[in-house]
Amino acid sequence: MFGEIYDVIVVGGGHAGAEATAAAANMGSKTLIVTMNLQTIGQMSCNPAMGGIAKGQIVREIDALGGYSGIITDKSAIQFKMLNKSKGSAMWSPRAQSDRMRFAEEWRLALERTPNVDFYQEMVTGLLIEKNKVVGVKTSLGIEIKSKSVVLTNGTFLNGLIHIGEKQFGGGRAGEKAATGITEQLVDLGFDSGRMKTGTPPRVDGRSLDYSKMIPQPGDDKPEKFSYLNTPILQKQRDCHMTHTSKMVHDLLREGFDRSPMFNGRIKSIGPRYCPSIEDKINRFSDKDSHQMFIEPEGWDTVEVYVNGFSTSLPEDVQFKALRSVKGFEKVKFFRPGYAIEYDYFPPTQLKHTLETKLIDNLYFAGQINGTTGYEEAASQGLMAGINAHLKINESEAFTLQRDEAYIGVLIDDLITKGTEEPYRMFTSRAEYRTLLRQDNADLRLTPKGYEIGLAKEDRLRRMKDKQTKSQALVAFFKDTSVLPRTNESHFARNRLVANITI
Ligand SMILES: Cc1cc2nc3c(=O)[nH]c(=O)nc-3n(C[C@H](O)[C@H](O)[C@H](O)COP(=O)(O)OP(=O)(O)OC[C@H]3O[C@@H](n4cnc5c(N)ncnc54)[C@H](O)[C@@H]3O)c2cc1C
């Protein structure tokens, strides 16, 4: 089945895997993406949204370098907001709600349209190693596929264990199998591994909600977009809504605490501090009688709704009873309960700046496997791993970004020099050059670099140069033009008006 030797094999079709595949293939590498389910390429495991504070900057940086995440987001967005508008424009951050199904479909189609990409659906259970160098992968059917390099992007799937109340079962995501074999082999090869956890809220039927009791959260009046290319701007948008928990909801949730895997010691690993579960919030902030909940549609047409702010691994009956006490949720019907998941990760201090492992040549790790959380963090690592896998096998100079050049540079530098004890999420506060690393100048910062390594195309560079020329002309105009007050008609008019009023 696989007679040829691939340049790059990417294991996994999440955000990291999809970007790694696109980058390596667009640069000219014959690339195979092997993933457990080809239907779930680009799947958003948790909230249907891209961007946000610091994360929006990362999506723009991926786009500026020639990655796909910004384009896919623009094509599948249902609402756009520029966050942080109350602060100076250097802090503005784009965020879009996405149509979850369309997002995944657009990713799949984008990869199908990319030359040099082959697809194969199966679980990779091991790596082929020769003299400390990876030379391919082995699948659960025992098939060996040869390659010059391998990028592992296994996400939350490595020995994934799902928790709902007292029930626990193996899985990489609800309804999907856990991946086995890889952790065990890597540990045998001398890698350190650890366990982390994350969680997700229930999804519900939007037809069972009473939106008249909630506060609408519309998108921006003048929506923008992520990609610097010619992608569409939203002509219409879908509203999100806001509601709140109450003391009664908290009391109902507390009734299930003795069956909570978070509190009875069954979940031992550390979760993302800034995406706490509702039980965690009630426990840690016991003086608060109410927490915000954002009700986010999962797409243009679907009735499924994401209940942001209500992530939980409490028993499903407790989740359901408590949710029915939330304003607007009195008749709620569940699509699926919330759950928590524990999974293996590899402390990222075992990587070089290129995301190649220090122990095994030509083996790269990207995404949640490195202890990060979030689609944007994963996608940017995938992009960098795909680029470097291609460059290394072509004996070209490695491509890295410095902390003053990109949030992506900050992310990778933090990971490989400091490691992380808890799921790593990007914040503006992590970047000491944050006022320079703006969402609106990612193209000026990075497109020439993306072009130089052969990833960003001619059209992208031309658009960036055009923008640069226009903004330089504007700056020059202001530098060269001075207006004397007495030659200014409106100044005189205003003075006459003031004089008249005074008289
Ligand atoms: C329940 C849950 C809740 C989450 N909550 C949040 C949150 O609140 N905030 C946040 O920012 N992020 C959250 N995330 C994390 C977010 O989904 C990830 O950060 C992001 O998807 C990671 O991207 P990735 O590409 O690294 O991995 P994933 O998106 O997990 O993709 C992994 C891919 O690899 C494939 N795969 C795995 N092992 C193998 C194998 N051996 N062989 C073949 N294919 C394989 C899978 O099929 C999948 O396609 C959550 C994830 C889950 C599952």
XYZ file of C-alpha atoms and ligand atoms in Angstrom, residues 11-17 34-37 40-41 43-47 55 122-125 153-158 172-173 176 179-180 182 198-200 272 275 306 339-341 366-369 372-379 425, ligand 1:
110
model
C 0.213 11.848 12.864
C -3.113 13.453 13.800
C -5.577 15.714 12.019
C -6.330 18.289 14.739
C -5.283 21.924 14.511
C -1.586 21.147 14.865
C -1.693 18.214 12.430
C -2.416 9.677 9.137
C -5.295 10.256 11.488
C -7.759 8.084 13.360
C -10.793 9.587 11.646
C -12.741 14.865 12.132
C -9.862 16.735 10.506
C -12.393 19.243 14.667
C -12.969 21.851 17.383
C -12.977 19.644 20.496
C -14.333 22.313 22.782
C -15.710 25.812 22.076
C -4.791 33.979 20.567
C -5.808 4.564 10.999
C -4.294 4.687 14.444
C -0.512 5.005 14.582
C 0.707 2.738 17.368
C 0.226 15.887 16.959
C -1.820 13.455 19.084
C -3.714 16.102 21.083
C -5.732 14.737 24.001
C -5.742 11.203 22.599
C -2.672 9.545 24.147
C -9.498 10.712 23.016
C -12.582 12.897 22.820
C -13.599 8.663 19.813
C -4.541 6.275 21.155
C -2.271 3.638 22.646
C 3.069 5.770 21.296
C -9.095 19.393 30.478
C -12.878 19.563 30.379
C -15.821 20.646 28.305
C -6.162 24.670 32.525
C -10.785 27.517 31.884
C -22.376 25.364 23.336
C -16.938 15.667 30.655
C -13.308 15.872 31.715
C -10.440 14.081 30.028
C 3.357 19.891 18.078
C 0.165 20.918 19.867
C -1.468 19.579 23.014
C 1.118 16.761 23.171
C -0.377 23.426 25.639
C -4.113 24.081 25.464
C -6.058 25.811 22.719
C -6.539 25.533 18.984
C -4.387 28.569 18.214
C -1.421 27.423 20.294
C -1.675 23.990 18.645
C -2.039 25.310 15.110
C -2.219 29.050 27.280
C -12.807 17.775 26.344
C -11.891 18.838 25.852
C -11.980 20.085 26.392
C -11.126 21.111 25.976
N -11.257 22.339 26.515
C -10.485 23.348 26.086
C -10.646 24.646 26.624
O -11.458 24.880 27.496
N -9.845 25.647 26.153
C -8.935 25.416 25.200
O -8.255 26.341 24.797
N -8.762 24.189 24.700
C -9.527 23.164 25.130
N -9.368 21.920 24.628
C -8.193 21.712 23.889
C -8.242 21.896 22.413
O -9.214 21.071 21.888
C -6.875 21.495 21.994
O -5.943 22.397 22.554
C -6.615 21.456 20.530
O -7.619 20.792 19.853
C -5.292 20.744 20.377
O -5.035 20.537 19.051
P -4.110 19.335 18.613
O -4.010 19.428 17.157
O -2.884 19.343 19.421
O -4.911 18.027 19.046
P -6.395 17.544 18.777
O -7.249 18.626 18.294
O -6.785 16.821 20.015
O -6.217 16.526 17.587
C -5.521 15.324 17.717
C -5.657 14.546 16.452
O -4.782 13.454 16.442
C -5.462 12.267 16.061
N -4.733 11.176 16.696
C -4.372 11.088 17.987
N -3.626 10.003 18.195
C -3.499 9.390 17.010
C -2.842 8.220 16.574
N -2.130 7.482 17.400
N -2.942 7.850 15.274
C -3.631 8.611 14.402
N -4.256 9.749 14.756
C -4.197 10.133 16.040
C -6.874 12.487 16.519
O -7.766 11.679 15.823
C -7.044 13.970 16.224
O -7.361 14.154 14.876
C -10.189 20.855 25.001
C -10.094 19.586 24.449
C -10.953 18.599 24.863
C -10.848 17.228 24.262
